[in-house]
XYZ file of C-alpha atoms in Angstrom:
49
model
C 17.420 -9.302 28.861
C 18.587 -10.071 25.234
C 15.402 -12.240 24.939
C 13.100 -9.525 26.463
C 14.440 -6.895 23.673
C 14.097 -9.488 20.871
C 10.561 -10.039 22.104
C 9.558 -6.410 22.075
C 11.038 -6.374 18.601
C 8.924 -8.957 17.432
C 5.586 -7.395 19.045
C 6.625 -3.839 17.560
C 6.682 -5.688 14.015
C 3.515 -7.247 14.836
C 1.765 -4.096 15.756
C 3.328 -2.073 12.796
C 2.042 -4.612 10.353
C -1.270 -4.734 11.598
C -1.374 -0.894 11.794
C -0.503 -0.937 8.184
C -3.283 -3.129 7.313
C -5.672 -1.006 9.165
C -3.988 2.117 7.821
C -5.998 2.191 4.578
C -9.265 1.964 6.416
C -8.356 5.048 8.750
C -7.236 6.999 5.667
C -10.635 6.602 3.693
C -12.722 7.150 6.733
C -10.676 10.212 8.199
C -9.427 11.817 4.853
C -12.807 14.165 4.482
C -12.168 15.343 7.919
C -8.708 15.993 7.264
C -9.471 17.702 4.073
C -12.088 19.979 5.872
C -9.682 20.677 8.706
C -6.861 21.755 6.490
C -9.368 23.662 4.215
C -10.757 25.699 7.290
C -6.875 26.089 8.598
C -5.754 27.728 5.436
C -8.683 29.909 5.000
C -8.184 31.172 8.578
C -4.480 31.798 7.806
C -5.294 33.667 4.430
C -7.437 35.886 6.429
C -5.186 36.911 9.045
C -2.040 37.053 6.899
């Protein structure tokens, strides 16, 4: 059981490492969409408030 949890821990570290390497790409690609989304949301919020 201990060995299994150790394996899961290693896999988690690996996944996180890969994810962090890919993260800048996602940020660059998705940043405009997020900006637009927040812009629209803030405008709607201001209108309703």
